[in-house]
PDB file of C-alpha atoms in Angstrom:
ATOM      1  CA  UNK A  22      24.069  -1.692 -23.446  1.00 44.00           C
ATOM      2  CA  UNK A  23      23.980   2.392 -22.797  1.00 52.00           C
ATOM      3  CA  UNK A  24      22.692   4.537 -20.448  1.00 59.00           C
ATOM      4  CA  UNK A  25      19.063   5.792 -20.705  1.00 63.00           C
ATOM      5  CA  UNK A  26      19.206   9.148 -21.784  1.00 65.00           C
ATOM      6  CA  UNK A  27      17.075  11.883 -19.670  1.00 66.00           C
ATOM      7  CA  UNK A  28      17.465  15.080 -17.536  1.00 73.00           C
ATOM      8  CA  UNK A  29      18.910  14.948 -14.611  1.00 82.00           C
ATOM      9  CA  UNK A  30      15.224  15.235 -12.380  1.00 84.00           C
ATOM     10  CA  UNK A  31      15.616  11.499 -11.103  1.00 83.00           C
ATOM     11  CA  UNK A  32      12.140  11.635  -9.958  1.00 80.00           C
ATOM     12  CA  UNK A  33      11.720  12.308 -13.953  1.00 83.00           C
ATOM     13  CA  UNK A  34      14.080   9.741 -14.987  1.00 82.00           C
ATOM     14  CA  UNK A  35      12.381   7.050 -12.570  1.00 81.00           C
ATOM     15  CA  UNK A  36       9.327   7.336 -13.617  1.00 81.00           C
ATOM     16  CA  UNK A  37       9.704   7.673 -17.338  1.00 82.00           C
ATOM     17  CA  UNK A  38      11.882   3.588 -16.724  1.00 81.00           C
ATOM     18  CA  UNK A  39       9.831   1.161 -19.655  1.00 84.00           C
ATOM     19  CA  UNK A  40       9.354  -1.099 -16.840  1.00 83.00           C
ATOM     20  CA  UNK A  41       6.957   1.673 -14.287  1.00 84.00           C
ATOM     21  CA  UNK A  42       4.750   2.388 -17.718  1.00 89.00           C
ATOM     22  CA  UNK A  43       0.562   1.593 -16.947  1.00 91.00           C
ATOM     23  CA  UNK A  44      -0.588  -1.395 -19.651  1.00 94.00           C
ATOM     24  CA  UNK A  45      -4.254   0.656 -19.573  1.00 94.00           C
ATOM     25  CA  UNK A  46      -5.835  -1.630 -22.395  1.00 96.00           C
ATOM     26  CA  UNK A  47      -4.669  -4.769 -19.851  1.00 97.00           C
ATOM     27  CA  UNK A  48      -6.416  -3.819 -17.403  1.00 97.00           C
ATOM     28  CA  UNK A  49      -9.575  -2.215 -19.046  1.00 97.00           C
ATOM     29  CA  UNK A  50      -9.717  -6.105 -19.947  1.00 98.00           C
ATOM     30  CA  UNK A  51      -9.358  -7.094 -16.576  1.00 98.00           C
ATOM     31  CA  UNK A  52     -12.095  -4.959 -15.517  1.00 98.00           C
ATOM     32  CA  UNK A  53     -14.310  -6.253 -18.326  1.00 98.00           C
ATOM     33  CA  UNK A  54     -14.083  -9.889 -17.184  1.00 98.00           C
ATOM     34  CA  UNK A  55     -15.861  -9.154 -14.183  1.00 98.00           C
ATOM     35  CA  UNK A  56     -19.375 -11.243 -15.157  1.00 98.00           C
ATOM     36  CA  UNK A  57     -16.741 -14.434 -15.006  1.00 98.00           C
ATOM     37  CA  UNK A  58     -14.684 -13.655 -11.535  1.00 98.00           C
ATOM     38  CA  UNK A  59     -15.611 -16.679  -9.058  1.00 98.00           C
ATOM     39  CA  UNK A  60     -15.936 -15.896  -5.640  1.00 98.00           C
ATOM     40  CA  UNK A  61     -13.805 -17.326  -3.292  1.00 98.00           C
ATOM     41  CA  UNK A  62     -13.953 -16.570   0.700  1.00 98.00           C
ATOM     42  CA  UNK A  63     -15.325 -13.762   2.459  1.00 98.00           C
ATOM     43  CA  UNK A  64     -13.311 -12.204   6.098  1.00 98.00           C
ATOM     44  CA  UNK A  65     -14.973  -9.865   7.765  1.00 98.00           C
ATOM     45  CA  UNK A  66     -12.611  -7.324   9.653  1.00 97.00           C
ATOM     46  CA  UNK A  67     -14.456  -6.493  13.030  1.00 96.00           C
ATOM     47  CA  UNK A  68     -14.378  -3.420  14.882  1.00 95.00           C
ATOM     48  CA  UNK A  69     -11.082  -3.527  16.905  1.00 94.00           C
ATOM     49  CA  UNK A  70      -9.781  -6.590  15.054  1.00 96.00           C
ATOM     50  CA  UNK A  71      -8.215  -6.993  12.082  1.00 96.00           C
ATOM     51  CA  UNK A  72      -7.540 -10.494   9.691  1.00 97.00           C
ATOM     52  CA  UNK A  73      -4.015 -11.794   7.897  1.00 98.00           C
ATOM     53  CA  UNK A  74      -5.326 -12.350   4.539  1.00 98.00           C
ATOM     54  CA  UNK A  75      -3.502 -15.259   2.081  1.00 98.00           C
ATOM     55  CA  UNK A  76      -4.266 -13.282  -1.794  1.00 98.00           C
ATOM     56  CA  UNK A  77      -2.695 -15.810  -4.882  1.00 98.00           C
ATOM     57  CA  UNK A  78      -1.585 -14.162  -7.483  1.00 98.00           C
ATOM     58  CA  UNK A  79      -4.262 -12.947 -10.155  1.00 98.00           C
ATOM     59  CA  UNK A  80      -6.886 -13.567  -7.616  1.00 98.00           C
ATOM     60  CA  UNK A  81      -9.104  -9.760  -6.743  1.00 98.00           C
ATOM     61  CA  UNK A  82      -9.329  -8.863  -3.172  1.00 98.00           C
ATOM     62  CA  UNK A  83     -12.492  -5.830  -2.414  1.00 98.00           C
ATOM     63  CA  UNK A  84     -12.840  -4.461   0.494  1.00 98.00           C
ATOM     64  CA  UNK A  85     -16.497  -2.920   0.990  1.00 98.00           C
ATOM     65  CA  UNK A  86     -18.838  -1.077   3.574  1.00 97.00           C
ATOM     66  CA  UNK A  87     -21.123  -3.383   5.016  1.00 95.00           C
ATOM     67  CA  UNK A  88     -23.346  -1.280   6.813  1.00 96.00           C
ATOM     68  CA  UNK A  89     -21.488   2.060   7.612  1.00 95.00           C
ATOM     69  CA  UNK A  90     -18.471   4.269   7.023  1.00 96.00           C
ATOM     70  CA  UNK A  91     -14.572   2.571   8.104  1.00 97.00           C
ATOM     71  CA  UNK A  92     -11.966   3.476   7.678  1.00 96.00           C
ATOM     72  CA  UNK A  93      -9.290   0.200   7.341  1.00 97.00           C
ATOM     73  CA  UNK A  94      -5.574   0.082   7.635  1.00 97.00           C
ATOM     74  CA  UNK A  95      -3.712  -2.311   4.709  1.00 98.00           C
ATOM     75  CA  UNK A  96       0.019  -3.998   5.005  1.00 97.00           C
ATOM     76  CA  UNK A  97       1.083  -5.719   2.154  1.00 98.00           C
ATOM     77  CA  UNK A  98       3.788  -8.109   2.156  1.00 98.00           C
ATOM     78  CA  UNK A  99       5.015 -10.996   0.147  1.00 98.00           C
ATOM     79  CA  UNK A 100       3.887 -13.979   0.995  1.00 98.00           C
ATOM     80  CA  UNK A 101       6.521 -16.329   2.137  1.00 97.00           C
ATOM     81  CA  UNK A 102       7.830 -13.306   4.052  1.00 96.00           C
ATOM     82  CA  UNK A 103       9.046 -14.646   7.962  1.00 96.00           C
ATOM     83  CA  UNK A 104      10.583 -10.541   8.674  1.00 95.00           C
ATOM     84  CA  UNK A 105      10.727  -6.972   8.391  1.00 94.00           C
ATOM     85  CA  UNK A 106      13.222  -7.738   5.455  1.00 94.00           C
ATOM     86  CA  UNK A 107      10.803  -9.564   3.442  1.00 96.00           C
ATOM     87  CA  UNK A 108       9.255  -8.568   0.665  1.00 97.00           C
ATOM     88  CA  UNK A 109       6.488  -5.937   1.418  1.00 97.00           C
ATOM     89  CA  UNK A 110       5.313  -2.173   0.234  1.00 96.00           C
ATOM     90  CA  UNK A 111       7.665   0.812  -0.302  1.00 94.00           C
ATOM     91  CA  UNK A 112       6.031   3.959   0.288  1.00 92.00           C
ATOM     92  CA  UNK A 113       8.381   6.441  -1.315  1.00 89.00           C
ATOM     93  CA  UNK A 114       8.795   4.399  -5.629  1.00 89.00           C
ATOM     94  CA  UNK A 115       5.454   3.558  -4.706  1.00 93.00           C
ATOM     95  CA  UNK A 116       5.003   7.945  -4.482  1.00 90.00           C
ATOM     96  CA  UNK A 117       7.235   7.818  -6.981  1.00 89.00           C
ATOM     97  CA  UNK A 118       5.809   6.407  -9.687  1.00 91.00           C
ATOM     98  CA  UNK A 119       2.069   6.354  -8.197  1.00 92.00           C
ATOM     99  CA  UNK A 120       1.832   9.865  -6.355  1.00 89.00           C
ATOM    100  CA  UNK A 121       1.169  10.530  -2.797  1.00 89.00           C
ATOM    101  CA  UNK A 122      -2.992   9.582  -3.054  1.00 92.00           C
ATOM    102  CA  UNK A 123      -3.905   6.901  -4.991  1.00 94.00           C
ATOM    103  CA  UNK A 124      -6.272   6.607  -7.570  1.00 94.00           C
ATOM    104  CA  UNK A 125      -7.349   3.756 -10.060  1.00 95.00           C
ATOM    105  CA  UNK A 126      -4.939   2.354 -12.163  1.00 96.00           C
ATOM    106  CA  UNK A 127      -2.513   2.646  -9.005  1.00 96.00           C
ATOM    107  CA  UNK A 128       0.116   0.045  -7.674  1.00 96.00           C
ATOM    108  CA  UNK A 129       1.798  -1.264  -4.802  1.00 97.00           C
ATOM    109  CA  UNK A 130       5.220  -1.548  -4.856  1.00 96.00           C
ATOM    110  CA  UNK A 131       7.401  -3.618  -2.825  1.00 97.00           C
ATOM    111  CA  UNK A 132      11.009  -2.654  -1.157  1.00 95.00           C
ATOM    112  CA  UNK A 133      14.260  -3.728  -2.653  1.00 93.00           C
ATOM    113  CA  UNK A 134      15.639  -5.294  -4.276  1.00 94.00           C
ATOM    114  CA  UNK A 135      12.237  -6.937  -5.234  1.00 94.00           C
ATOM    115  CA  UNK A 136      10.826  -4.338  -7.050  1.00 94.00           C
ATOM    116  CA  UNK A 137       8.449  -4.802  -8.230  1.00 96.00           C
ATOM    117  CA  UNK A 138       4.297  -4.327  -8.064  1.00 97.00           C
ATOM    118  CA  UNK A 139       2.408  -5.567  -5.631  1.00 98.00           C
ATOM    119  CA  UNK A 140      -1.175  -5.341  -5.722  1.00 98.00           C
ATOM    120  CA  UNK A 141      -3.091  -2.754  -8.253  1.00 98.00           C
ATOM    121  CA  UNK A 142      -6.117  -0.973  -7.655  1.00 98.00           C
ATOM    122  CA  UNK A 143      -8.307  -1.391 -10.350  1.00 98.00           C
ATOM    123  CA  UNK A 144     -11.654  -0.307  -9.063  1.00 98.00           C
ATOM    124  CA  UNK A 145     -14.713   1.222  -6.233  1.00 98.00           C
ATOM    125  CA  UNK A 146     -17.563   2.865  -6.839  1.00 97.00           C
ATOM    126  CA  UNK A 147     -17.047   5.480  -5.074  1.00 97.00           C
ATOM    127  CA  UNK A 148     -18.844   8.517  -5.887  1.00 95.00           C
ATOM    128  CA  UNK A 149     -15.942  12.042  -6.117  1.00 95.00           C
ATOM    129  CA  UNK A 150     -18.778  14.083  -5.120  1.00 95.00           C
ATOM    130  CA  UNK A 151     -18.286  12.730  -1.479  1.00 95.00           C
ATOM    131  CA  UNK A 152     -15.218  13.903  -1.519  1.00 95.00           C
ATOM    132  CA  UNK A 153     -14.715  18.005  -0.078  1.00 94.00           C
ATOM    133  CA  UNK A 154     -12.653  18.465  -3.462  1.00 93.00           C
ATOM    134  CA  UNK A 155     -11.035  17.099  -6.315  1.00 92.00           C
ATOM    135  CA  UNK A 156      -7.558  17.219  -3.889  1.00 92.00           C
ATOM    136  CA  UNK A 157      -9.330  14.375  -1.615  1.00 95.00           C
ATOM    137  CA  UNK A 158      -9.377  10.364  -2.129  1.00 95.00           C
ATOM    138  CA  UNK A 159     -10.243   8.193  -0.011  1.00 96.00           C
ATOM    139  CA  UNK A 160      -6.920   5.736  -0.858  1.00 95.00           C
ATOM    140  CA  UNK A 161      -3.662   6.615   0.600  1.00 91.00           C
ATOM    141  CA  UNK A 162       0.027   5.734   1.956  1.00 84.00           C
ATOM    142  CA  UNK A 163       2.607   6.068   4.673  1.00 74.00           C
ATOM    143  CA  UNK A 164       0.918   4.243   7.612  1.00 84.00           C
ATOM    144  CA  UNK A 165      -1.214   3.974  10.907  1.00 92.00           C
ATOM    145  CA  UNK A 166      -1.933   5.079  14.303  1.00 89.00           C
ATOM    146  CA  UNK A 167      -0.508   3.620  17.245  1.00 89.00           C
ATOM    147  CA  UNK A 168      -1.224   3.116  21.107  1.00 91.00           C
ATOM    148  CA  UNK A 169       1.628   5.781  21.774  1.00 92.00           C
ATOM    149  CA  UNK A 170      -0.245   8.712  19.160  1.00 89.00           C
ATOM    150  CA  UNK A 171      -3.842   7.555  20.453  1.00 87.00           C
ATOM    151  CA  UNK A 172      -2.179   8.551  24.145  1.00 90.00           C
ATOM    152  CA  UNK A 173      -0.602  11.930  23.195  1.00 91.00           C
ATOM    153  CA  UNK A 174      -3.376  13.691  21.161  1.00 87.00           C
ATOM    154  CA  UNK A 175      -6.176  12.853  23.741  1.00 87.00           C
ATOM    155  CA  UNK A 176      -4.282  11.056  27.516  1.00 90.00           C
ATOM    156  CA  UNK A 177      -6.009   8.317  26.615  1.00 89.00           C
ATOM    157  CA  UNK A 178      -4.013   4.577  27.674  1.00 93.00           C
ATOM    158  CA  UNK A 179      -3.785   0.859  25.698  1.00 89.00           C
ATOM    159  CA  UNK A 180      -6.227   2.107  23.359  1.00 89.00           C
ATOM    160  CA  UNK A 181      -6.709  -0.400  20.369  1.00 88.00           C
ATOM    161  CA  UNK A 182      -5.053   1.632  18.051  1.00 91.00           C
ATOM    162  CA  UNK A 183      -4.197   0.090  14.308  1.00 92.00           C
ATOM    163  CA  UNK A 184      -0.720  -0.676  15.163  1.00 94.00           C
ATOM    164  CA  UNK A 185      -1.847  -2.607  18.591  1.00 95.00           C
ATOM    165  CA  UNK A 186      -4.138  -4.388  16.197  1.00 94.00           C
ATOM    166  CA  UNK A 187      -1.616  -4.881  13.775  1.00 95.00           C
ATOM    167  CA  UNK A 188       0.685  -7.012  16.136  1.00 95.00           C
ATOM    168  CA  UNK A 189      -1.702  -8.657  17.095  1.00 96.00           C
ATOM    169  CA  UNK A 190      -3.288 -10.210  14.141  1.00 97.00           C
ATOM    170  CA  UNK A 191       0.778 -10.050  12.978  1.00 97.00           C
ATOM    171  CA  UNK A 192       0.967 -12.381  15.676  1.00 97.00           C
ATOM    172  CA  UNK A 193      -1.527 -15.133  14.291  1.00 97.00           C
ATOM    173  CA  UNK A 194       0.784 -16.055  11.091  1.00 97.00           C
ATOM    174  CA  UNK A 195       3.569 -16.200  13.504  1.00 97.00           C
ATOM    175  CA  UNK A 196       5.351 -12.068  12.302  1.00 97.00           C
ATOM    176  CA  UNK A 197       6.422  -9.579  15.344  1.00 95.00           C
ATOM    177  CA  UNK A 198       5.756  -5.950  15.487  1.00 95.00           C
ATOM    178  CA  UNK A 199       8.669  -4.898  13.486  1.00 95.00           C
ATOM    179  CA  UNK A 200       6.498  -6.147  10.522  1.00 94.00           C
ATOM    180  CA  UNK A 201       3.492  -4.249  12.560  1.00 92.00           C
ATOM    181  CA  UNK A 202       5.796  -1.301  12.164  1.00 92.00           C
ATOM    182  CA  UNK A 203       6.613  -1.002   8.275  1.00 94.00           C
ATOM    183  CA  UNK A 204       3.657   1.152   6.418  1.00 92.00           C
ATOM    184  CA  UNK A 205       0.549   0.284   5.312  1.00 95.00           C
ATOM    185  CA  UNK A 206      -2.388   2.058   2.957  1.00 95.00           C
ATOM    186  CA  UNK A 207      -5.549   3.090   4.426  1.00 95.00           C
ATOM    187  CA  UNK A 208      -8.632   2.568   2.711  1.00 97.00           C
ATOM    188  CA  UNK A 209     -12.567   4.270   2.831  1.00 97.00           C
ATOM    189  CA  UNK A 210     -10.319   7.549   4.474  1.00 96.00           C
ATOM    190  CA  UNK A 211      -9.967  10.497   2.327  1.00 95.00           C
ATOM    191  CA  UNK A 212      -7.102  12.431   2.489  1.00 94.00           C
ATOM    192  CA  UNK A 213      -5.811  15.392   0.870  1.00 93.00           C
ATOM    193  CA  UNK A 214      -1.503  16.836   0.376  1.00 87.00           C
ATOM    194  CA  UNK A 215      -1.934  21.047   1.190  1.00 89.00           C
ATOM    195  CA  UNK A 216       0.095  22.988   2.737  1.00 90.00           C
ATOM    196  CA  UNK A 217       0.448  23.307   6.741  1.00 90.00           C
ATOM    197  CA  UNK A 218       2.447  25.555   8.874  1.00 91.00           C
ATOM    198  CA  UNK A 219       4.065  22.724  10.922  1.00 89.00           C
ATOM    199  CA  UNK A 220       4.679  23.094  14.975  1.00 89.00           C
ATOM    200  CA  UNK A 221       8.058  24.270  14.469  1.00 92.00           C
ATOM    201  CA  UNK A 222       7.393  27.057  13.080  1.00 92.00           C
ATOM    202  CA  UNK A 223       8.123  25.960   9.181  1.00 93.00           C
ATOM    203  CA  UNK A 224       5.199  25.696   6.542  1.00 92.00           C
ATOM    204  CA  UNK A 225       4.972  22.428   4.715  1.00 91.00           C
ATOM    205  CA  UNK A 226       3.057  20.262   2.463  1.00 87.00           C
ATOM    206  CA  UNK A 227       1.206  17.536   5.286  1.00 88.00           C
ATOM    207  CA  UNK A 228      -1.942  15.676   5.650  1.00 86.00           C
ATOM    208  CA  UNK A 229      -5.315  16.852   6.005  1.00 90.00           C
ATOM    209  CA  UNK A 230      -8.223  14.438   6.205  1.00 92.00           C
ATOM    210  CA  UNK A 231     -11.574  14.594   5.984  1.00 94.00           C
ATOM    211  CA  UNK A 232     -15.151  12.448   7.650  1.00 96.00           C
ATOM    212  CA  UNK A 233     -16.016   9.405   4.792  1.00 95.00           C
ATOM    213  CA  UNK A 234     -19.982   9.361   4.059  1.00 94.00           C
ATOM    214  CA  UNK A 235     -19.168   6.216   1.637  1.00 94.00           C
ATOM    215  CA  UNK A 236     -22.773   4.277   2.436  1.00 96.00           C
ATOM    216  CA  UNK A 237     -23.209   0.666   2.584  1.00 97.00           C
ATOM    217  CA  UNK A 238     -22.184  -1.479  -0.181  1.00 97.00           C
ATOM    218  CA  UNK A 239     -19.105   1.226  -1.021  1.00 98.00           C
ATOM    219  CA  UNK A 240     -16.004  -1.018  -2.064  1.00 98.00           C
ATOM    220  CA  UNK A 241     -11.989  -0.944  -3.541  1.00 98.00           C
ATOM    221  CA  UNK A 242     -11.131  -3.474  -5.461  1.00 98.00           C
ATOM    222  CA  UNK A 243      -7.209  -4.267  -5.591  1.00 98.00           C
ATOM    223  CA  UNK A 244      -5.898  -7.203  -8.396  1.00 98.00           C
ATOM    224  CA  UNK A 245      -3.105  -8.772  -6.678  1.00 98.00           C
ATOM    225  CA  UNK A 246       0.304  -9.188  -8.948  1.00 98.00           C
ATOM    226  CA  UNK A 247       2.088 -11.815  -6.840  1.00 98.00           C
ATOM    227  CA  UNK A 248       1.096 -14.527  -4.466  1.00 98.00           C
ATOM    228  CA  UNK A 249       0.274 -11.478  -0.984  1.00 98.00           C
ATOM    229  CA  UNK A 250      -0.315 -11.466   2.714  1.00 98.00           C
ATOM    230  CA  UNK A 251      -2.215  -8.588   3.366  1.00 98.00           C
ATOM    231  CA  UNK A 252      -2.373  -8.160   6.966  1.00 98.00           C
ATOM    232  CA  UNK A 253      -6.507  -5.861   7.420  1.00 98.00           C
ATOM    233  CA  UNK A 254      -7.169  -4.140  10.604  1.00 97.00           C
ATOM    234  CA  UNK A 255      -9.655  -2.099  11.570  1.00 96.00           C
ATOM    235  CA  UNK A 256      -9.323   1.367  11.986  1.00 95.00           C
ATOM    236  CA  UNK A 257     -10.995   3.424  15.593  1.00 94.00           C
ATOM    237  CA  UNK A 258     -11.038   6.660  14.022  1.00 93.00           C
ATOM    238  CA  UNK A 259     -14.126   5.187  12.577  1.00 95.00           C
ATOM    239  CA  UNK A 260     -14.983   7.280   9.012  1.00 96.00           C
ATOM    240  CA  UNK A 261     -12.813   9.909  10.845  1.00 93.00           C
ATOM    241  CA  UNK A 262     -15.371  12.492  11.774  1.00 95.00           C
ATOM    242  CA  UNK A 263     -14.836  11.734  15.824  1.00 94.00           C
ATOM    243  CA  UNK A 264     -11.904  10.776  18.361  1.00 92.00           C
ATOM    244  CA  UNK A 265     -11.153   7.373  18.685  1.00 90.00           C
ATOM    245  CA  UNK A 266     -13.005   7.274  22.320  1.00 91.00           C
ATOM    246  CA  UNK A 267     -15.955   8.293  20.383  1.00 94.00           C
ATOM    247  CA  UNK A 268     -16.266   6.889  16.868  1.00 94.00           C
ATOM    248  CA  UNK A 269     -19.088   4.635  15.133  1.00 96.00           C
ATOM    249  CA  UNK A 270     -17.244   1.452  14.591  1.00 96.00           C
ATOM    250  CA  UNK A 271     -18.481  -0.533  11.489  1.00 97.00           C
ATOM    251  CA  UNK A 272     -16.978  -4.080   9.968  1.00 97.00           C
ATOM    252  CA  UNK A 273     -15.318  -4.065   6.701  1.00 98.00           C
ATOM    253  CA  UNK A 274     -15.368  -7.196   4.644  1.00 98.00           C
ATOM    254  CA  UNK A 275     -12.695  -7.941   2.603  1.00 98.00           C
ATOM    255  CA  UNK A 276     -14.049 -10.507   0.090  1.00 98.00           C
ATOM    256  CA  UNK A 277     -11.644 -13.176  -2.358  1.00 98.00           C
ATOM    257  CA  UNK A 278     -12.598 -13.276  -5.900  1.00 98.00           C
ATOM    258  CA  UNK A 279     -10.809 -15.622  -8.451  1.00 98.00           C
ATOM    259  CA  UNK A 280     -10.454 -13.700 -11.697  1.00 98.00           C
ATOM    260  CA  UNK A 281      -8.879 -16.881 -13.795  1.00 97.00           C
ATOM    261  CA  UNK A 282      -6.594 -14.084 -15.600  1.00 98.00           C
ATOM    262  CA  UNK A 283      -2.319 -14.872 -14.745  1.00 98.00           C
ATOM    263  CA  UNK A 284      -0.479 -11.138 -14.332  1.00 97.00           C
ATOM    264  CA  UNK A 285       1.253  -9.831 -16.199  1.00 95.00           C
ATOM    265  CA  UNK A 286       5.637 -10.742 -16.076  1.00 93.00           C
ATOM    266  CA  UNK A 287       6.789  -8.398 -13.080  1.00 91.00           C
ATOM    267  CA  UNK A 288       9.998  -6.327 -13.812  1.00 88.00           C
ATOM    268  CA  UNK A 289      13.658  -8.046 -13.594  1.00 88.00           C
ATOM    269  CA  UNK A 290      16.820  -6.134 -12.317  1.00 90.00           C
ATOM    270  CA  UNK A 291      20.187  -7.138 -12.862  1.00 90.00           C
ATOM    271  CA  UNK A 292      21.874  -8.169  -9.925  1.00 92.00           C
ATOM    272  CA  UNK A 293      24.377  -6.154  -8.420  1.00 92.00           C
ATOM    273  CA  UNK A 294      25.710  -7.405  -5.394  1.00 93.00           C
ATOM    274  CA  UNK A 295      27.471  -9.374  -6.655  1.00 93.00           C
ATOM    275  CA  UNK A 296      29.777  -7.255  -8.487  1.00 93.00           C
ATOM    276  CA  UNK A 297      30.089  -4.538  -6.113  1.00 93.00           C
ATOM    277  CA  UNK A 298      30.404  -7.196  -3.383  1.00 94.00           C
ATOM    278  CA  UNK A 299      33.846  -8.304  -5.755  1.00 93.00           C
ATOM    279  CA  UNK A 300      35.061  -4.601  -6.666  1.00 93.00           C
ATOM    280  CA  UNK A 301      34.606  -3.421  -2.708  1.00 92.00           C
ATOM    281  CA  UNK A 302      36.422  -6.730  -1.471  1.00 93.00           C
ATOM    282  CA  UNK A 303      39.127  -5.716  -4.314  1.00 92.00           C
ATOM    283  CA  UNK A 304      39.425  -2.379  -2.546  1.00 92.00           C
ATOM    284  CA  UNK A 305      39.596  -3.138   0.409  1.00 92.00           C
ATOM    285  CA  UNK A 306      42.681  -5.853   0.107  1.00 94.00           C
ATOM    286  CA  UNK A 307      44.471  -2.716  -1.926  1.00 92.00           C
ATOM    287  CA  UNK A 308      44.095  -0.405   0.853  1.00 93.00           C
ATOM    288  CA  UNK A 309      41.736   1.962  -1.520  1.00 90.00           C
ATOM    289  CA  UNK A 310      39.738   4.667   0.299  1.00 88.00           C
ATOM    290  CA  UNK A 311      39.301   7.383  -2.257  1.00 90.00           C
ATOM    291  CA  UNK A 312      36.377   8.017  -5.050  1.00 90.00           C
ATOM    292  CA  UNK A 313      35.476   5.023  -6.567  1.00 88.00           C
ATOM    293  CA  UNK A 314      34.052   5.098  -9.774  1.00 89.00           C
ATOM    294  CA  UNK A 315      30.346   5.238 -11.246  1.00 88.00           C
ATOM    295  CA  UNK A 316      30.043   1.979 -12.052  1.00 90.00           C
ATOM    296  CA  UNK A 317      30.990  -1.757 -10.405  1.00 85.00           C
ATOM    297  CA  UNK A 318      32.803  -3.109 -13.403  1.00 77.00           C
TER     298      UNK A 318
END
């Protein structure tokens, strides 16, 4: 099979691949089936705490603001993860395929070698008028606050920041801090990408936060494309209108719903590692240290 024909822009090439195209009709039918979904269980993410939740492929998990607005930080892992080398959410390719700010019909992609959609953001009841501008949306990806970051910003030690909460919740299912340190998405946290002047004097595109005033009952829904372990923790910044020492804190519910709908097949990738290993072993034995050919063949 010949190589795909496209230009030299790697971002354009990645995003144009057939494996990453979005089947809108399939997800429209999934949303239309909502009246037939069956409620399974609910977890409450209490202030300065969190939950480790196993979710089956084909289930929907819904984040709900029950009493007031509060950020919820969320890790996505393959259900069988044992350590940080296992399947987990990957920020770079997710950003390439779905954008830096995630809106409805955005997918969460996992790291190589799995490299497949883990979950898809399918619905919400958020009024766009609550956002400062169309650049903002309350779902983005990249990381979480930590006790170190809070100490840096406010001089307060031993704060129940998201990283500490993730570390505690990960330990409940036998995982360590290296897993808690992996990237996550941020639910109910409006963010935009705009130019900023950095401390070093450079101007670069960077995150810009805004408070969220979503009323009780505000929700965001995700469809599990594979069996998942989700770590959901409370963020001490509340709705990010105040510092973490002063913020109003509210719980967030995570509801699990059975849809009865099997996910679409995941992308299948050629395993390049055996050919690569064989070639490197051969060249090493030959003492070859020069340029390599374009493929492992």
